[in-house]
Amino acid sequence: PQGIGSPSVYHAVIVIFLEFFAWGLLTAPTLVVLHETFPKHTFLMNGLIQGVKGLLSFLSAPLIGALSDVWGRKSFLLLTVFFTCAPIPLMKISPWWYFAVISVSGVFAVTFSVVFAYVADITQEHERSMAYGLVSATFAASLVTSPAIGAYLGRVYGDSLVVVLATAIALLDICFILVAVPESLPEKMRPASWGAPISWEQADPFASLKKVGQDSIVLLICITVFLSYLPEAGQYSSFFLYLRQIMGFSSESVAAFIAVLGILSIIAQTIVLSLLMRSIGNKNTILLGLGFQILQLAWYGFGSEPWMMWAAGAVAAMSSITFPAVSALVSRTADADQQGVVQGMITGIRGLCNGLGPALYGFIFYIFHVELNELPMPESPSGGSVVAQYHLQQNSIIPGPPFLFGACSVLLALLVALFIPEHTNLNLRSSNWKKHCGSHGHPHSPQAPGEAKEPLLQDTNV
């Protein structure tokens, strides 16, 4: 196969690192350009842009995954990275086109789906969770240093240099895929011609959601994921803008916040998660993570001082253990021939939240009049900007209303998670799944097309 060496997890890791390192450099410049482009209703427009991007990603991910099963992973890695990074040079050329292309690029902003399929092609089942963890940790690591580097270069040399550097790294990523990444999908698994048909049932983004109600345990898990990830997705889209414009953080402080949060999250998702899973069990780890998330969101919601944001950020790192613990619970409780179906449901729920969360947060900021009508003024002697202090006086009771809404949502998720059994084999409860899929014989007999396919990764080996 074309490329350097045989397909490996390290090829996937480098692709992810370069893509998100390029975007991480633009963290501080994007916040400034966003406010300059939309001086009124900044948070609402940010939520709409990210919401459209998330919904388009949710709708397109299964189709791109299905096509990559037919035509191979390498071409779709190239396609997704190219279109995801296409808006970068437009930041300085035309901010309006920059945000418009970001919204539309959601159709192809599914690099993670293709990368996970790439990893699944080249790993055994017992190696897969470790490989996925390495990819996720690489994503976090790329965001630990890049915002700080981008903020420093922007302050010293100007934002134009940062945009040029980010564009160069994105081009390097594209060249790396073209030259170095070998195809992972075995030739024998690919059809002989490019005109081979794909399963449109397999490409249905709502296929995973339709199966949610077929088992009560899966329904509880999916409701928990939806209620807990909806505020997380909204928070991720708007929180750094909130720190910069409302809390008076400088670009360097925002970059440092991201770095510290990233490092703590990596520690939490590796060392702390492993210790908790062994000592208190899977379900209790999920409940603990949800508890930390409630505390973090409430602290963000009521916090009016920078030190409160830093303290809540440390708690946020601990709340990052929730989703890995949920994935592990599903992996342990689901039957071998249902892994793809159940994991696909959860991934589909998260994809839907990536679209709904940012739009919801932007709308709540809008209805509570958390807005800025001018650029931040020079910092006052106390450390925060005058504009930020003015708005905190205006909203002194609840400085961040969406975060408080998020805390209520996660509290509901915690109450639902209490009813999830610690040890349950879904095979004992899934006769309706077997009938629905037409598998009446051996539990591992082949299932109907489109029913046992993971809708985002689309990998027959999973």
Tab-separated table of N, CA, C and O in Angstrom, residues 225-284:
chain	number	residue	atom	x	y	z
A	225	VAL	N	-26.193	9.757	29.098
A	225	VAL	CA	-25.212	10.379	28.203
A	225	VAL	C	-25.769	11.678	27.624
A	225	VAL	O	-25.075	12.709	27.592
A	226	PHE	N	-27.038	11.671	27.192
A	226	PHE	CA	-27.622	12.869	26.593
A	226	PHE	C	-27.677	14.023	27.588
A	226	PHE	O	-27.254	15.146	27.292
A	227	LEU	N	-28.195	13.747	28.801
A	227	LEU	CA	-28.363	14.812	29.793
A	227	LEU	C	-27.032	15.345	30.303
A	227	LEU	O	-26.933	16.515	30.692
A	228	SER	N	-25.995	14.509	30.319
A	228	SER	CA	-24.696	14.961	30.833
A	228	SER	C	-23.835	15.586	29.738
A	228	SER	O	-23.053	16.503	30.005
A	229	TYR	N	-23.957	15.088	28.490
A	229	TYR	CA	-23.083	15.606	27.431
A	229	TYR	C	-23.656	16.859	26.767
A	229	TYR	O	-22.891	17.651	26.209
A	230	LEU	N	-24.971	17.070	26.844
A	230	LEU	CA	-25.567	18.275	26.250
A	230	LEU	C	-24.945	19.553	26.838
A	230	LEU	O	-24.484	20.417	26.085
A	231	PRO	N	-24.887	19.708	28.183
A	231	PRO	CA	-24.233	20.908	28.715
A	231	PRO	C	-22.731	20.933	28.460
A	231	PRO	O	-22.144	22.002	28.304
A	232	GLU	N	-22.095	19.750	28.397
A	232	GLU	CA	-20.648	19.720	28.135
A	232	GLU	C	-20.340	20.241	26.736
A	232	GLU	O	-19.390	21.010	26.532
A	233	ALA	N	-21.155	19.823	25.744
A	233	ALA	CA	-20.944	20.288	24.371
A	233	ALA	C	-21.188	21.789	24.265
A	233	ALA	O	-20.437	22.511	23.589
A	234	GLY	N	-22.226	22.289	24.933
A	234	GLY	CA	-22.498	23.726	24.912
A	234	GLY	C	-21.408	24.518	25.604
A	234	GLY	O	-20.984	25.580	25.128
A	235	GLN	N	-20.920	23.990	26.718
A	235	GLN	CA	-19.869	24.667	27.474
A	235	GLN	C	-18.586	24.754	26.661
A	235	GLN	O	-17.931	25.797	26.621
A	236	TYR	N	-18.248	23.667	25.971
A	236	TYR	CA	-17.003	23.664	25.201
A	236	TYR	C	-17.031	24.717	24.102
A	236	TYR	O	-16.009	25.318	23.773
A	237	SER	N	-18.218	24.969	23.535
A	237	SER	CA	-18.315	25.912	22.416
A	237	SER	C	-18.197	27.368	22.846
A	237	SER	O	-17.782	28.219	22.058
A	238	SER	N	-18.583	27.676	24.091
A	238	SER	CA	-18.687	29.087	24.477
A	238	SER	C	-17.838	29.469	25.683
A	238	SER	O	-17.710	30.659	25.975
A	239	PHE	N	-17.241	28.489	26.370
A	239	PHE	CA	-16.649	28.805	27.669
A	239	PHE	C	-15.431	29.710	27.553
A	239	PHE	O	-15.244	30.617	28.360
A	240	PHE	N	-14.585	29.493	26.530
A	240	PHE	CA	-13.374	30.309	26.422
A	240	PHE	C	-13.716	31.739	26.019
A	240	PHE	O	-13.063	32.685	26.443
A	241	LEU	N	-14.777	31.899	25.219
A	241	LEU	CA	-15.275	33.244	24.923
A	241	LEU	C	-15.817	33.892	26.191
A	241	LEU	O	-15.603	35.087	26.437
A	242	TYR	N	-16.496	33.104	27.011
A	242	TYR	CA	-17.047	33.605	28.281
A	242	TYR	C	-15.914	34.087	29.200
A	242	TYR	O	-16.003	35.163	29.805
A	243	LEU	N	-14.842	33.290	29.297
A	243	LEU	CA	-13.701	33.692	30.130
A	243	LEU	C	-13.086	34.989	29.626
A	243	LEU	O	-12.745	35.883	30.407
A	244	ARG	N	-12.955	35.080	28.308
A	244	ARG	CA	-12.261	36.226	27.710
A	244	ARG	C	-13.085	37.498	27.837
A	244	ARG	O	-12.566	38.553	28.217
A	245	GLN	N	-14.380	37.413	27.528
A	245	GLN	CA	-15.177	38.622	27.403
A	245	GLN	C	-15.926	38.995	28.685
A	245	GLN	O	-16.123	40.176	28.956
A	246	ILE	N	-16.356	38.011	29.444
A	246	ILE	CA	-17.167	38.309	30.632
A	246	ILE	C	-16.322	38.297	31.914
A	246	ILE	O	-16.458	39.168	32.763
A	247	MET	N	-15.419	37.306	32.031
A	247	MET	CA	-14.621	37.208	33.252
A	247	MET	C	-13.342	38.038	33.194
A	247	MET	O	-12.618	38.133	34.178
A	248	GLY	N	-13.030	38.614	32.016
A	248	GLY	CA	-11.872	39.498	31.923
A	248	GLY	C	-10.543	38.785	31.835
A	248	GLY	O	-9.502	39.370	32.136
A	249	PHE	N	-10.521	37.511	31.418
A	249	PHE	CA	-9.260	36.791	31.249
A	249	PHE	C	-8.514	37.369	30.040
A	249	PHE	O	-9.120	37.710	29.030
A	250	SER	N	-7.201	37.454	30.146
A	250	SER	CA	-6.391	37.817	28.983
A	250	SER	C	-6.222	36.597	28.086
A	250	SER	O	-6.535	35.465	28.478
A	251	SER	N	-5.692	36.808	26.870
A	251	SER	CA	-5.464	35.687	25.955
A	251	SER	C	-4.515	34.674	26.564
A	251	SER	O	-4.700	33.457	26.434
A	252	GLU	N	-3.482	35.174	27.265
A	252	GLU	CA	-2.515	34.279	27.893
A	252	GLU	C	-3.157	33.469	29.019
A	252	GLU	O	-2.857	32.288	29.195
A	253	SER	N	-4.063	34.110	29.766
A	253	SER	CA	-4.733	33.401	30.859
A	253	SER	C	-5.648	32.303	30.332
A	253	SER	O	-5.714	31.213	30.896
A	254	VAL	N	-6.358	32.592	29.217
A	254	VAL	CA	-7.207	31.568	28.608
A	254	VAL	C	-6.363	30.391	28.142
A	254	VAL	O	-6.714	29.225	28.348
A	255	ALA	N	-5.217	30.692	27.501
A	255	ALA	CA	-4.326	29.626	27.022
A	255	ALA	C	-3.793	28.794	28.190
A	255	ALA	O	-3.726	27.558	28.119
A	256	ALA	N	-3.409	29.465	29.280
A	256	ALA	CA	-2.918	28.741	30.444
A	256	ALA	C	-4.022	27.882	31.061
A	256	ALA	O	-3.767	26.752	31.509
A	257	PHE	N	-5.238	28.415	31.075
A	257	PHE	CA	-6.377	27.660	31.607
A	257	PHE	C	-6.577	26.369	30.814
A	257	PHE	O	-6.759	25.288	31.382
A	258	ILE	N	-6.535	26.474	29.467
A	258	ILE	CA	-6.704	25.292	28.618
A	258	ILE	C	-5.595	24.280	28.885
A	258	ILE	O	-5.832	23.075	28.972
A	259	ALA	N	-4.356	24.772	29.034
A	259	ALA	CA	-3.219	23.876	29.257
A	259	ALA	C	-3.357	23.118	30.573
A	259	ALA	O	-3.195	21.894	30.629
A	260	VAL	N	-3.675	23.852	31.644
A	260	VAL	CA	-3.812	23.204	32.959
A	260	VAL	C	-4.962	22.208	32.946
A	260	VAL	O	-4.842	21.080	33.444
A	261	LEU	N	-6.084	22.616	32.348
A	261	LEU	CA	-7.250	21.730	32.282
A	261	LEU	C	-6.923	20.472	31.473
A	261	LEU	O	-7.320	19.354	31.842
A	262	GLY	N	-6.180	20.638	30.384
A	262	GLY	CA	-5.811	19.490	29.560
A	262	GLY	C	-4.922	18.510	30.295
A	262	GLY	O	-5.136	17.288	30.240
A	263	ILE	N	-3.928	19.033	30.991
A	263	ILE	CA	-3.008	18.158	31.741
A	263	ILE	C	-3.756	17.410	32.845
A	263	ILE	O	-3.593	16.194	33.017
A	264	LEU	N	-4.595	18.129	33.590
A	264	LEU	CA	-5.361	17.488	34.669
A	264	LEU	C	-6.331	16.446	34.112
A	264	LEU	O	-6.542	15.394	34.725
A	265	SER	N	-6.926	16.728	32.942
A	265	SER	CA	-7.865	15.771	32.338
A	265	SER	C	-7.152	14.494	31.914
A	265	SER	O	-7.688	13.390	32.069
A	266	ILE	N	-5.943	14.634	31.362
A	266	ILE	CA	-5.171	13.447	30.962
A	266	ILE	C	-4.868	12.587	32.182
A	266	ILE	O	-5.008	11.357	32.158
A	267	ILE	N	-4.461	13.229	33.284
A	267	ILE	CA	-4.186	12.483	34.531
A	267	ILE	C	-5.457	11.808	35.030
A	267	ILE	O	-5.453	10.640	35.429
A	268	ALA	N	-6.587	12.555	34.991
A	268	ALA	CA	-7.846	12.008	35.505
A	268	ALA	C	-8.306	10.812	34.685
A	268	ALA	O	-8.799	9.819	35.239
A	269	GLN	N	-8.144	10.884	33.352
A	269	GLN	CA	-8.656	9.828	32.494
A	269	GLN	C	-7.735	8.611	32.416
A	269	GLN	O	-8.123	7.598	31.836
A	270	THR	N	-6.559	8.719	32.965
A	270	THR	CA	-5.644	7.568	32.960
A	270	THR	C	-5.464	7.013	34.368
A	270	THR	O	-6.028	5.975	34.715
A	271	ILE	N	-4.722	7.715	35.192
A	271	ILE	CA	-4.375	7.210	36.530
A	271	ILE	C	-5.592	7.160	37.441
A	271	ILE	O	-5.923	6.119	38.028
A	272	VAL	N	-6.294	8.315	37.577
A	272	VAL	CA	-7.415	8.390	38.527
A	272	VAL	C	-8.538	7.446	38.119
A	272	VAL	O	-9.109	6.727	38.958
A	273	LEU	N	-8.861	7.416	36.825
A	273	LEU	CA	-9.937	6.545	36.347
A	273	LEU	C	-9.624	5.086	36.633
A	273	LEU	O	-10.489	4.329	37.093
A	274	SER	N	-8.389	4.670	36.390
A	274	SER	CA	-7.995	3.287	36.640
A	274	SER	C	-8.134	2.924	38.121
A	274	SER	O	-8.658	1.857	38.471
A	275	LEU	N	-7.689	3.833	38.987
A	275	LEU	CA	-7.784	3.572	40.437
A	275	LEU	C	-9.238	3.496	40.886
A	275	LEU	O	-9.612	2.613	41.681
A	276	LEU	N	-10.081	4.413	40.384
A	276	LEU	CA	-11.487	4.423	40.791
A	276	LEU	C	-12.220	3.176	40.308
A	276	LEU	O	-13.028	2.603	41.036
A	277	MET	N	-11.939	2.753	39.063
A	277	MET	CA	-12.621	1.575	38.522
A	277	MET	C	-12.306	0.340	39.354
A	277	MET	O	-13.169	-0.518	39.572
A	278	ARG	N	-11.071	0.254	39.837
A	278	ARG	CA	-10.680	-0.921	40.646
A	278	ARG	C	-11.225	-0.831	42.064
A	278	ARG	O	-11.552	-1.851	42.669
A	279	SER	N	-11.314	0.383	42.607
A	279	SER	CA	-11.651	0.507	44.031
A	279	SER	C	-13.156	0.630	44.288
A	279	SER	O	-13.677	0.001	45.215
A	280	ILE	N	-13.880	1.431	43.496
A	280	ILE	CA	-15.305	1.650	43.802
A	280	ILE	C	-16.236	1.081	42.737
A	280	ILE	O	-17.455	1.141	42.898
A	281	GLY	N	-15.698	0.577	41.633
A	281	GLY	CA	-16.549	-0.050	40.626
A	281	GLY	C	-16.964	0.908	39.522
A	281	GLY	O	-16.824	2.134	39.632
A	282	ASN	N	-17.509	0.322	38.477
A	282	ASN	CA	-17.824	1.076	37.269
A	282	ASN	C	-18.962	2.078	37.477
A	282	ASN	O	-18.831	3.268	37.170
A	283	LYS	N	-20.074	1.614	38.010
A	283	LYS	CA	-21.232	2.496	38.170
A	283	LYS	C	-20.935	3.645	39.129
A	283	LYS	O	-21.295	4.804	38.854
A	284	ASN	N	-20.271	3.347	40.233
A	284	ASN	CA	-19.957	4.399	41.201
A	284	ASN	C	-18.984	5.432	40.620
A	284	ASN	O	-19.030	6.614	40.991
